[in-house]
């Protein structure tokens, strides 16, 4: 269900940004990301408990269950949209010669995706602490789910500030958007299906850790390959002949 919701919210965020900025590119990127997420959701195994058991007390509050979970999962959608835009930017930089205007547009929307992720991650983490205080009697306890939500938040805040003060340009922002997504994957999937520890045991499950590991590793390798190709293009000196106007070349 969360993967389907991420697909939906990725498309919603892209649509809103397209309506605000009147750029078709972000709508197309959002559609591609949403399609990829829906394909992934279709391939995931359906794991349902054959025994119908009562809900644990902490889940019996529809208000907190709805507002906290939807906010956190929506933040994953913002990160997913930024991840898709980052990969698209890397592909263009590594294998093509995109116009400067196109790169600026992609970087702008990647930055907006990161902002959405940070805003909703911060709100969702705070709401989760509020719910924890209501249910468990403490706001924060360094539970693995809480800890990784905080790690993901800090991970996404770093490139935002680096971009704001000028330390990171378009290429660096694309790399950060792709690599930072690993923190969301760990918070979203890793804590529940790999660590399997903490007070959030009602969300634990099993299956697919190696597929996620290899997918993450391939994504990192892709970033390395794209970075090498891009840096090689940047460092290749431009021939003097290419810079001479045609009128002078005929003299």
Tab-separated table of C-alpha atoms in Angstrom, residues 29-234:
chain	number	residue	atom	x	y	z
A	29	UNK	CA	9.144	13.040	-14.915
A	30	UNK	CA	6.470	12.522	-12.268
A	31	UNK	CA	4.546	10.201	-14.579
A	32	UNK	CA	7.673	8.112	-15.198
A	33	UNK	CA	8.475	7.866	-11.487
A	34	UNK	CA	4.873	6.962	-10.633
A	35	UNK	CA	4.795	4.308	-13.355
A	36	UNK	CA	8.023	2.779	-12.068
A	37	UNK	CA	6.637	2.698	-8.521
A	38	UNK	CA	3.403	1.041	-9.674
A	39	UNK	CA	5.346	-1.604	-11.601
A	40	UNK	CA	7.380	-2.247	-8.453
A	41	UNK	CA	4.203	-2.502	-6.363
A	42	UNK	CA	2.764	-5.025	-8.816
A	43	UNK	CA	5.891	-7.179	-8.550
A	44	UNK	CA	6.042	-7.153	-4.758
A	45	UNK	CA	4.742	-10.297	-3.033
A	46	UNK	CA	1.412	-9.920	-1.266
A	47	UNK	CA	2.084	-10.965	2.318
A	48	UNK	CA	-1.105	-11.243	4.357
A	49	UNK	CA	-1.351	-12.814	7.777
A	50	UNK	CA	-3.794	-15.766	7.547
A	51	UNK	CA	-4.814	-15.099	11.147
A	52	UNK	CA	-7.017	-12.087	11.836
A	53	UNK	CA	-5.772	-10.714	15.147
A	54	UNK	CA	-6.819	-7.594	17.067
A	55	UNK	CA	-4.923	-4.390	16.418
A	56	UNK	CA	-2.230	-3.513	18.907
A	57	UNK	CA	-3.319	-0.620	21.168
A	58	UNK	CA	-0.985	1.903	19.527
A	59	UNK	CA	-2.754	1.443	16.168
A	60	UNK	CA	-6.269	1.972	17.477
A	61	UNK	CA	-6.116	5.736	17.001
A	62	UNK	CA	-7.311	6.478	13.476
A	63	UNK	CA	-6.290	10.120	13.810
A	64	UNK	CA	-2.620	9.498	14.592
A	65	UNK	CA	-2.399	6.483	12.313
A	66	UNK	CA	-3.674	8.519	9.384
A	67	UNK	CA	-1.906	11.824	9.882
A	68	UNK	CA	1.516	10.456	10.873
A	69	UNK	CA	1.789	7.573	8.414
A	70	UNK	CA	0.470	9.505	5.418
A	71	UNK	CA	2.799	12.427	6.138
A	72	UNK	CA	5.874	10.209	6.414
A	73	UNK	CA	5.022	8.166	3.320
A	74	UNK	CA	4.292	11.354	1.364
A	75	UNK	CA	7.811	12.504	2.237
A	76	UNK	CA	9.097	9.330	0.593
A	77	UNK	CA	7.243	10.429	-2.543
A	78	UNK	CA	9.055	13.763	-2.531
A	79	UNK	CA	12.373	11.946	-2.239
A	80	UNK	CA	11.342	9.521	-4.970
A	81	UNK	CA	10.500	12.367	-7.341
A	82	UNK	CA	13.862	14.016	-6.625
A	83	UNK	CA	15.575	10.644	-7.158
A	84	UNK	CA	13.947	10.256	-10.572
A	85	UNK	CA	14.882	13.785	-11.626
A	86	UNK	CA	18.423	13.265	-10.362
A	87	UNK	CA	18.840	10.102	-12.418
A	88	UNK	CA	17.455	11.870	-15.488
A	89	UNK	CA	19.917	14.734	-15.008
A	90	UNK	CA	22.839	12.323	-14.642
A	91	UNK	CA	21.855	10.484	-17.824
A	92	UNK	CA	21.710	13.726	-19.807
A	93	UNK	CA	25.001	14.975	-18.390
A	94	UNK	CA	26.801	11.681	-18.988
A	95	UNK	CA	25.522	10.740	-22.446
A	96	UNK	CA	24.140	13.893	-24.014
A	97	UNK	CA	24.782	17.566	-24.568
A	98	UNK	CA	21.704	19.132	-22.971
A	99	UNK	CA	20.978	22.813	-23.168
A	100	UNK	CA	21.880	24.856	-20.107
A	101	UNK	CA	18.248	25.881	-19.722
A	102	UNK	CA	17.153	22.233	-19.522
A	103	UNK	CA	19.746	21.432	-16.853
A	104	UNK	CA	18.680	24.456	-14.825
A	105	UNK	CA	15.051	23.368	-15.043
A	106	UNK	CA	15.871	19.828	-13.916
A	107	UNK	CA	18.011	21.128	-11.059
A	108	UNK	CA	15.246	23.500	-10.001
A	109	UNK	CA	12.647	20.749	-9.782
A	110	UNK	CA	15.098	18.353	-8.136
A	111	UNK	CA	15.614	20.993	-5.469
A	112	UNK	CA	11.856	21.337	-5.055
A	113	UNK	CA	11.536	17.566	-4.623
A	114	UNK	CA	14.195	17.631	-1.913
A	115	UNK	CA	12.384	20.487	-0.187
A	116	UNK	CA	9.120	18.545	-0.203
A	117	UNK	CA	10.883	15.511	1.261
A	118	UNK	CA	12.510	17.556	4.039
A	119	UNK	CA	9.320	19.426	4.929
A	120	UNK	CA	7.205	16.274	5.188
A	121	UNK	CA	9.951	14.214	6.855
A	122	UNK	CA	10.322	16.867	9.539
A	123	UNK	CA	6.556	17.127	10.028
A	124	UNK	CA	6.091	13.348	10.011
A	125	UNK	CA	8.919	12.767	12.481
A	126	UNK	CA	7.521	15.394	14.838
A	127	UNK	CA	4.012	13.935	14.554
A	128	UNK	CA	5.440	10.473	15.216
A	129	UNK	CA	7.095	11.741	18.384
A	130	UNK	CA	3.834	13.347	19.461
A	131	UNK	CA	2.024	10.054	18.857
A	132	UNK	CA	4.755	8.196	20.781
A	133	UNK	CA	4.307	10.546	23.729
A	134	UNK	CA	0.579	9.838	23.632
A	135	UNK	CA	0.964	6.047	23.279
A	136	UNK	CA	4.258	5.148	24.971
A	137	UNK	CA	4.735	8.028	27.358
A	138	UNK	CA	7.856	9.506	25.724
A	139	UNK	CA	8.425	11.766	22.733
A	140	UNK	CA	11.730	10.248	21.616
A	141	UNK	CA	13.450	6.978	22.498
A	142	UNK	CA	15.982	6.333	19.704
A	143	UNK	CA	13.906	3.476	18.383
A	144	UNK	CA	15.384	2.241	15.048
A	145	UNK	CA	12.448	3.679	13.077
A	146	UNK	CA	12.753	7.029	14.833
A	147	UNK	CA	16.518	7.067	14.431
A	148	UNK	CA	16.445	6.334	10.719
A	149	UNK	CA	13.729	8.922	10.147
A	150	UNK	CA	16.049	11.469	11.764
A	151	UNK	CA	19.020	10.206	9.722
A	152	UNK	CA	17.000	10.540	6.513
A	153	UNK	CA	15.955	14.062	7.488
A	154	UNK	CA	19.530	15.175	8.190
A	155	UNK	CA	20.745	13.452	5.017
A	156	UNK	CA	18.329	15.499	2.905
A	157	UNK	CA	18.936	18.756	4.767
A	158	UNK	CA	22.669	18.677	3.935
A	159	UNK	CA	22.373	19.001	0.104
A	160	UNK	CA	19.634	21.609	0.481
A	161	UNK	CA	21.905	23.853	2.540
A	162	UNK	CA	24.912	23.064	0.349
A	163	UNK	CA	22.928	24.126	-2.710
A	164	UNK	CA	21.642	27.265	-1.011
A	165	UNK	CA	25.118	28.523	-0.095
A	166	UNK	CA	26.583	27.584	-3.472
A	167	UNK	CA	28.706	24.586	-2.523
A	168	UNK	CA	26.734	22.264	-4.804
A	169	UNK	CA	25.954	22.951	-8.459
A	170	UNK	CA	23.560	21.179	-10.829
A	171	UNK	CA	25.659	18.029	-11.161
A	172	UNK	CA	26.281	17.716	-7.424
A	173	UNK	CA	22.601	18.215	-6.674
A	174	UNK	CA	21.668	15.391	-9.050
A	175	UNK	CA	24.195	13.068	-7.393
A	176	UNK	CA	22.935	14.016	-3.928
A	177	UNK	CA	19.290	13.431	-4.887
A	178	UNK	CA	20.140	9.896	-6.009
A	179	UNK	CA	22.461	8.934	-3.151
A	180	UNK	CA	20.335	10.477	-0.392
A	181	UNK	CA	17.464	8.234	-1.441
A	182	UNK	CA	19.327	5.342	0.209
A	183	UNK	CA	18.448	6.851	3.595
A	184	UNK	CA	14.749	6.842	2.704
A	185	UNK	CA	14.970	3.236	1.496
A	186	UNK	CA	16.566	2.243	4.795
A	187	UNK	CA	13.920	4.087	6.822
A	188	UNK	CA	11.080	2.831	4.638
A	189	UNK	CA	12.149	-0.749	3.963
A	190	UNK	CA	15.337	-1.559	5.850
A	191	UNK	CA	14.082	-1.011	9.382
A	192	UNK	CA	10.969	-3.131	8.832
A	193	UNK	CA	12.364	-5.912	6.662
A	194	UNK	CA	16.083	-6.042	7.521
A	195	UNK	CA	16.600	-4.834	11.090
A	196	UNK	CA	13.245	-6.021	12.433
A	197	UNK	CA	13.822	-4.473	15.855
A	198	UNK	CA	12.163	-1.807	17.963
A	199	UNK	CA	8.724	-0.693	19.058
A	200	UNK	CA	7.444	-0.532	15.475
A	201	UNK	CA	7.229	-4.333	15.359
A	202	UNK	CA	3.664	-4.189	13.994
A	203	UNK	CA	5.134	-3.026	10.680
A	204	UNK	CA	7.792	-5.706	10.371
A	205	UNK	CA	7.875	-8.266	7.595
A	206	UNK	CA	10.223	-10.299	5.492
A	207	UNK	CA	11.280	-10.862	1.942
A	208	UNK	CA	13.350	-9.233	-0.743
A	209	UNK	CA	16.339	-7.823	1.202
A	210	UNK	CA	18.855	-9.037	-1.368
A	211	UNK	CA	16.891	-7.550	-4.255
A	212	UNK	CA	16.849	-4.196	-2.487
A	213	UNK	CA	20.555	-4.479	-1.698
A	214	UNK	CA	21.516	-5.217	-5.292
A	215	UNK	CA	19.209	-2.499	-6.631
A	216	UNK	CA	20.829	0.024	-4.298
A	217	UNK	CA	24.297	-1.159	-5.268
A	218	UNK	CA	23.488	-0.871	-8.976
A	219	UNK	CA	22.176	2.641	-8.431
A	220	UNK	CA	25.421	3.644	-6.702
A	221	UNK	CA	27.454	2.084	-9.516
A	222	UNK	CA	25.352	4.008	-12.023
A	223	UNK	CA	26.136	7.255	-10.184
A	224	UNK	CA	29.859	6.448	-10.296
A	225	UNK	CA	29.761	5.631	-14.022
A	226	UNK	CA	27.736	8.747	-14.855
A	227	UNK	CA	30.072	10.884	-12.748
A	228	UNK	CA	33.171	9.503	-14.477
A	229	UNK	CA	31.693	10.094	-17.928
A	230	UNK	CA	30.577	13.603	-17.029
A	231	UNK	CA	33.904	14.606	-15.480
A	232	UNK	CA	35.721	13.171	-18.480
A	233	UNK	CA	33.605	15.342	-20.792
A	234	UNK	CA	34.188	18.420	-18.654
